[in-house]
Amino acid sequence: WSRGPPAHLSIMGSPGDGAAVQASQEERDPCYVAITREPLSLDALMREVQDTRCGAVVTFSGNTRDFFEGKEVVQLEYEAYEPMALKELRLLCLEALGAYPGVRRVACAHRLGIVPRGETSVLIAVASEHRGEAFDACRYVIDTLKAKVPIWKKEIYSDGSAWKANKEWQTPEG
């Protein structure tokens, strides 16, 4: 995203533009969330969490694997209620910032639509003063995303297709 994010992204946070003059680190929004139908870029997400106050950046990449429970996976398909998903992603990033001392920046991007084998569905990057908090916050973001964010996954197998609810999913009623 050398000239900013593509127009098709739904974004909340501060999109990184390496050519632009950046606000001071304290003034930049510490949360970046995005939903897109395009392939995700770890490099772009890493730019969102760059912070000279941080000695650690931990990332998570969720990818489409080739087998699940003995079945050959052809691809995944994701759907979302995008306005609510963006709101929930932002809230969980803010929660991670508040819950883990030393965490300065959190970025999360999720892909919708078809995600073939070997491609990335979700990326998370957490920048922190120290690695322990970065690892903990990153795990919190992915676990909470799977449990609360209204993004649904359908696994397509070589012998047919089946919706797969995230085992972590919690209905709004609890």
PDB file of C-alpha atoms in Angstrom:
ATOM      1  CA  TRP A   1       0.000   0.000   0.000  1.00  0.00           C
ATOM      2  CA  SER A   2       2.687   2.471  -0.968  1.00  0.00           C
ATOM      3  CA  ARG A   3       0.053   5.133  -1.704  1.00  0.00           C
ATOM      4  CA  GLY A   4      -2.307   4.260   1.099  1.00  0.00           C
ATOM      5  CA  PRO A   5      -4.788   1.386   1.311  1.00  0.00           C
ATOM      6  CA  PRO A   6      -6.852   0.363  -1.709  1.00  0.00           C
ATOM      7  CA  ALA A   7     -10.260   2.036  -2.002  1.00  0.00           C
ATOM      8  CA  HIS A   8     -12.098  -1.268  -1.392  1.00  0.00           C
ATOM      9  CA  LEU A   9     -10.924  -1.479   2.227  1.00  0.00           C
ATOM     10  CA  SER A  10     -13.236  -0.632   5.066  1.00  0.00           C
ATOM     11  CA  ILE A  11     -10.904   0.943   7.592  1.00  0.00           C
ATOM     12  CA  MET A  12     -10.966   2.401  11.059  1.00  0.00           C
ATOM     13  CA  GLY A  13      -7.680   3.636  12.445  1.00  0.00           C
ATOM     14  CA  SER A  14      -4.715   5.299  10.825  1.00  0.00           C
ATOM     15  CA  PRO A  15      -3.837   3.968   7.395  1.00  0.00           C
ATOM     16  CA  GLY A  16      -0.057   3.928   6.923  1.00  0.00           C
ATOM     17  CA  ASP A  17       1.373   5.886   4.054  1.00  0.00           C
ATOM     18  CA  GLY A  18       5.153   5.744   4.029  1.00  0.00           C
ATOM     19  CA  ALA A  19       5.346   8.830   1.807  1.00  0.00           C
ATOM     20  CA  ALA A  20       3.195  10.989   4.069  1.00  0.00           C
ATOM     21  CA  VAL A  21       4.471  12.928   7.040  1.00  0.00           C
ATOM     22  CA  GLN A  22       3.404  10.896  10.046  1.00  0.00           C
ATOM     23  CA  ALA A  23       1.977  12.400  13.210  1.00  0.00           C
ATOM     24  CA  SER A  24       4.069  11.891  16.312  1.00  0.00           C
ATOM     25  CA  GLN A  25       3.826   8.369  17.706  1.00  0.00           C
ATOM     26  CA  GLU A  26       1.699   9.535  20.617  1.00  0.00           C
ATOM     27  CA  GLU A  27      -0.791  11.303  18.299  1.00  0.00           C
ATOM     28  CA  ARG A  28      -1.350   8.403  15.882  1.00  0.00           C
ATOM     29  CA  ASP A  29      -4.316   6.155  16.506  1.00  0.00           C
ATOM     30  CA  PRO A  30      -2.937   3.074  18.296  1.00  0.00           C
ATOM     31  CA  CYS A  31      -5.582   0.811  16.724  1.00  0.00           C
ATOM     32  CA  TYR A  32      -5.871  -0.163  13.081  1.00  0.00           C
ATOM     33  CA  VAL A  33      -8.528  -2.537  11.789  1.00  0.00           C
ATOM     34  CA  ALA A  34      -9.475  -3.482   8.249  1.00  0.00           C
ATOM     35  CA  ILE A  35     -11.747  -5.810   6.355  1.00  0.00           C
ATOM     36  CA  THR A  36     -11.060  -6.537   2.704  1.00  0.00           C
ATOM     37  CA  ARG A  37     -11.762  -9.005  -0.085  1.00  0.00           C
ATOM     38  CA  GLU A  38      -8.172  -8.696  -1.344  1.00  0.00           C
ATOM     39  CA  PRO A  39      -5.112 -10.679  -0.213  1.00  0.00           C
ATOM     40  CA  LEU A  40      -3.646  -9.412   3.058  1.00  0.00           C
ATOM     41  CA  SER A  41      -0.166  -7.895   3.399  1.00  0.00           C
ATOM     42  CA  LEU A  42       1.906  -8.549   6.508  1.00  0.00           C
ATOM     43  CA  ASP A  43       4.310  -5.772   5.468  1.00  0.00           C
ATOM     44  CA  ALA A  44       1.456  -3.256   5.328  1.00  0.00           C
ATOM     45  CA  LEU A  45       0.153  -4.359   8.734  1.00  0.00           C
ATOM     46  CA  MET A  46       3.647  -4.144  10.231  1.00  0.00           C
ATOM     47  CA  ARG A  47       3.877  -0.525   9.072  1.00  0.00           C
ATOM     48  CA  GLU A  48       0.714   0.198  11.040  1.00  0.00           C
ATOM     49  CA  VAL A  49       2.332  -0.842  14.321  1.00  0.00           C
ATOM     50  CA  GLN A  50       5.782   0.678  13.822  1.00  0.00           C
ATOM     51  CA  ASP A  51       6.727   2.476  17.001  1.00  0.00           C
ATOM     52  CA  THR A  52      10.231   3.318  18.237  1.00  0.00           C
ATOM     53  CA  ARG A  53       9.020   2.977  21.835  1.00  0.00           C
ATOM     54  CA  CYS A  54       8.503  -0.749  21.250  1.00  0.00           C
ATOM     55  CA  GLY A  55      11.108  -3.488  21.432  1.00  0.00           C
ATOM     56  CA  ALA A  56       8.774  -6.267  20.289  1.00  0.00           C
ATOM     57  CA  VAL A  57       6.301  -6.857  17.491  1.00  0.00           C
ATOM     58  CA  VAL A  58       4.391 -10.132  17.527  1.00  0.00           C
ATOM     59  CA  THR A  59       2.313 -11.226  14.555  1.00  0.00           C
ATOM     60  CA  PHE A  60      -0.277 -13.887  13.899  1.00  0.00           C
ATOM     61  CA  SER A  61      -1.285 -15.162  10.476  1.00  0.00           C
ATOM     62  CA  GLY A  62      -4.318 -17.416  10.086  1.00  0.00           C
ATOM     63  CA  ASN A  63      -4.036 -19.367   6.824  1.00  0.00           C
ATOM     64  CA  THR A  64      -6.202 -21.805   4.881  1.00  0.00           C
ATOM     65  CA  ARG A  65      -4.806 -25.274   5.460  1.00  0.00           C
ATOM     66  CA  ASP A  66      -5.165 -28.244   3.114  1.00  0.00           C
ATOM     67  CA  PHE A  67      -6.778 -30.734   5.538  1.00  0.00           C
ATOM     68  CA  PHE A  68      -9.134 -30.437   8.512  1.00  0.00           C
ATOM     69  CA  GLU A  69     -10.323 -33.442  10.548  1.00  0.00           C
ATOM     70  CA  GLY A  70      -9.275 -35.811   7.757  1.00  0.00           C
ATOM     71  CA  LYS A  71     -11.064 -33.899   4.991  1.00  0.00           C
ATOM     72  CA  GLU A  72      -9.293 -32.175   2.111  1.00  0.00           C
ATOM     73  CA  VAL A  73      -9.973 -28.430   2.252  1.00  0.00           C
ATOM     74  CA  VAL A  74     -10.294 -26.695  -1.113  1.00  0.00           C
ATOM     75  CA  GLN A  75     -10.920 -23.157   0.165  1.00  0.00           C
ATOM     76  CA  LEU A  76     -12.575 -21.101   2.859  1.00  0.00           C
ATOM     77  CA  GLU A  77     -15.307 -18.523   2.381  1.00  0.00           C
ATOM     78  CA  TYR A  78     -15.865 -15.711   4.867  1.00  0.00           C
ATOM     79  CA  GLU A  79     -18.892 -13.492   5.328  1.00  0.00           C
ATOM     80  CA  ALA A  80     -19.399 -10.693   7.823  1.00  0.00           C
ATOM     81  CA  TYR A  81     -21.752  -8.044   8.993  1.00  0.00           C
ATOM     82  CA  GLU A  82     -19.065  -5.487   8.136  1.00  0.00           C
ATOM     83  CA  PRO A  83     -20.120  -2.404  10.160  1.00  0.00           C
ATOM     84  CA  MET A  84     -20.478  -4.453  13.334  1.00  0.00           C
ATOM     85  CA  ALA A  85     -17.365  -6.524  12.593  1.00  0.00           C
ATOM     86  CA  LEU A  86     -15.263  -3.357  12.238  1.00  0.00           C
ATOM     87  CA  LYS A  87     -16.718  -1.952  15.454  1.00  0.00           C
ATOM     88  CA  GLU A  88     -16.021  -5.191  17.347  1.00  0.00           C
ATOM     89  CA  LEU A  89     -12.491  -5.481  15.928  1.00  0.00           C
ATOM     90  CA  ARG A  90     -11.738  -1.948  17.071  1.00  0.00           C
ATOM     91  CA  LEU A  91     -13.177  -2.602  20.539  1.00  0.00           C
ATOM     92  CA  LEU A  92     -11.093  -5.731  21.045  1.00  0.00           C
ATOM     93  CA  CYS A  93      -7.947  -3.906  19.901  1.00  0.00           C
ATOM     94  CA  LEU A  94      -8.692  -1.159  22.423  1.00  0.00           C
ATOM     95  CA  GLU A  95      -9.281  -3.820  25.100  1.00  0.00           C
ATOM     96  CA  ALA A  96      -5.881  -5.358  24.331  1.00  0.00           C
ATOM     97  CA  LEU A  97      -4.246  -1.936  24.621  1.00  0.00           C
ATOM     98  CA  GLY A  98      -5.826  -1.420  28.036  1.00  0.00           C
ATOM     99  CA  ALA A  99      -5.284  -4.904  29.393  1.00  0.00           C
ATOM    100  CA  TYR A 100      -1.601  -5.444  28.609  1.00  0.00           C
ATOM    101  CA  PRO A 101       0.849  -2.869  30.008  1.00  0.00           C
ATOM    102  CA  GLY A 102       3.450  -1.775  27.507  1.00  0.00           C
ATOM    103  CA  VAL A 103       1.326  -2.583  24.449  1.00  0.00           C
ATOM    104  CA  ARG A 104       1.385   0.558  22.279  1.00  0.00           C
ATOM    105  CA  ARG A 105      -0.191  -0.489  18.955  1.00  0.00           C
ATOM    106  CA  VAL A 106      -2.538  -3.192  17.720  1.00  0.00           C
ATOM    107  CA  ALA A 107      -3.492  -3.889  14.113  1.00  0.00           C
ATOM    108  CA  CYS A 108      -5.880  -6.493  12.738  1.00  0.00           C
ATOM    109  CA  ALA A 109      -6.981  -7.194   9.169  1.00  0.00           C
ATOM    110  CA  HIS A 110      -9.479  -9.860   8.092  1.00  0.00           C
ATOM    111  CA  ARG A 111     -10.224 -11.073   4.604  1.00  0.00           C
ATOM    112  CA  LEU A 112     -13.732 -11.831   3.351  1.00  0.00           C
ATOM    113  CA  GLY A 113     -14.875 -13.888   0.387  1.00  0.00           C
ATOM    114  CA  ILE A 114     -12.965 -16.866  -0.978  1.00  0.00           C
ATOM    115  CA  VAL A 115      -9.574 -17.625   0.576  1.00  0.00           C
ATOM    116  CA  PRO A 116      -7.807 -20.492  -1.256  1.00  0.00           C
ATOM    117  CA  ARG A 117      -5.452 -22.969   0.430  1.00  0.00           C
ATOM    118  CA  GLY A 118      -2.196 -21.411   1.530  1.00  0.00           C
ATOM    119  CA  GLU A 119      -3.570 -17.852   1.622  1.00  0.00           C
ATOM    120  CA  THR A 120      -4.140 -15.715   4.698  1.00  0.00           C
ATOM    121  CA  SER A 121      -7.557 -15.047   6.249  1.00  0.00           C
ATOM    122  CA  VAL A 122      -6.527 -12.917   9.207  1.00  0.00           C
ATOM    123  CA  LEU A 123      -3.439 -10.958  10.259  1.00  0.00           C
ATOM    124  CA  ILE A 124      -2.724  -9.456  13.661  1.00  0.00           C
ATOM    125  CA  ALA A 125       0.272  -7.375  14.725  1.00  0.00           C
ATOM    126  CA  VAL A 126       0.952  -6.139  18.247  1.00  0.00           C
ATOM    127  CA  ALA A 127       3.754  -3.738  19.173  1.00  0.00           C
ATOM    128  CA  SER A 128       4.832  -3.602  22.793  1.00  0.00           C
ATOM    129  CA  GLU A 129       7.698  -2.444  24.943  1.00  0.00           C
ATOM    130  CA  HIS A 130       8.414  -6.101  25.823  1.00  0.00           C
ATOM    131  CA  ARG A 131       7.692  -9.423  24.118  1.00  0.00           C
ATOM    132  CA  GLY A 132       5.624 -11.055  26.878  1.00  0.00           C
ATOM    133  CA  GLU A 133       2.825  -8.524  26.700  1.00  0.00           C
ATOM    134  CA  ALA A 134       2.950  -8.565  22.888  1.00  0.00           C
ATOM    135  CA  PHE A 135       2.491 -12.359  22.788  1.00  0.00           C
ATOM    136  CA  ASP A 136      -0.309 -12.238  25.370  1.00  0.00           C
ATOM    137  CA  ALA A 137      -2.137  -9.404  23.608  1.00  0.00           C
ATOM    138  CA  CYS A 138      -1.831 -11.063  20.198  1.00  0.00           C
ATOM    139  CA  ARG A 139      -3.334 -14.290  21.550  1.00  0.00           C
ATOM    140  CA  TYR A 140      -6.106 -12.311  23.232  1.00  0.00           C
ATOM    141  CA  VAL A 141      -6.978 -10.568  19.946  1.00  0.00           C
ATOM    142  CA  ILE A 142      -7.243 -13.768  17.876  1.00  0.00           C
ATOM    143  CA  ASP A 143      -9.115 -15.691  20.580  1.00  0.00           C
ATOM    144  CA  THR A 144     -11.564 -12.837  21.164  1.00  0.00           C
ATOM    145  CA  LEU A 145     -12.008 -12.217  17.435  1.00  0.00           C
ATOM    146  CA  LYS A 146     -13.030 -15.851  16.910  1.00  0.00           C
ATOM    147  CA  ALA A 147     -15.408 -15.718  19.890  1.00  0.00           C
ATOM    148  CA  LYS A 148     -17.135 -12.365  19.390  1.00  0.00           C
ATOM    149  CA  VAL A 149     -16.634 -10.741  15.988  1.00  0.00           C
ATOM    150  CA  PRO A 150     -19.482 -11.383  13.495  1.00  0.00           C
ATOM    151  CA  ILE A 151     -17.352 -12.987  10.788  1.00  0.00           C
ATOM    152  CA  TRP A 152     -18.469 -16.433   9.623  1.00  0.00           C
ATOM    153  CA  LYS A 153     -16.415 -19.109   7.934  1.00  0.00           C
ATOM    154  CA  LYS A 154     -17.502 -21.800   5.501  1.00  0.00           C
ATOM    155  CA  GLU A 155     -15.042 -24.582   4.755  1.00  0.00           C
ATOM    156  CA  ILE A 156     -15.287 -26.069   1.289  1.00  0.00           C
ATOM    157  CA  TYR A 157     -14.098 -29.687   1.128  1.00  0.00           C
ATOM    158  CA  SER A 158     -13.229 -31.764  -1.928  1.00  0.00           C
ATOM    159  CA  ASP A 159     -16.237 -34.004  -1.121  1.00  0.00           C
ATOM    160  CA  GLY A 160     -18.727 -31.138  -0.611  1.00  0.00           C
ATOM    161  CA  SER A 161     -19.090 -28.140   1.677  1.00  0.00           C
ATOM    162  CA  ALA A 162     -20.037 -27.565   5.296  1.00  0.00           C
ATOM    163  CA  TRP A 163     -20.426 -24.492   7.460  1.00  0.00           C
ATOM    164  CA  LYS A 164     -18.085 -24.582  10.384  1.00  0.00           C
ATOM    165  CA  ALA A 165     -18.917 -22.522  13.408  1.00  0.00           C
ATOM    166  CA  ASN A 166     -15.907 -21.345  15.391  1.00  0.00           C
ATOM    167  CA  LYS A 167     -15.781 -23.476  18.519  1.00  0.00           C
ATOM    168  CA  GLU A 168     -14.974 -20.290  20.427  1.00  0.00           C
ATOM    169  CA  TRP A 169     -18.097 -18.456  19.143  1.00  0.00           C
ATOM    170  CA  GLN A 170     -20.375 -17.082  21.826  1.00  0.00           C
ATOM    171  CA  THR A 171     -23.857 -15.947  20.972  1.00  0.00           C
ATOM    172  CA  PRO A 172     -24.748 -12.427  22.159  1.00  0.00           C
ATOM    173  CA  GLU A 173     -26.927 -14.104  24.829  1.00  0.00           C
ATOM    174  CA  GLY A 174     -23.803 -15.819  26.227  1.00  0.00           C
TER     175      GLY A 174
END
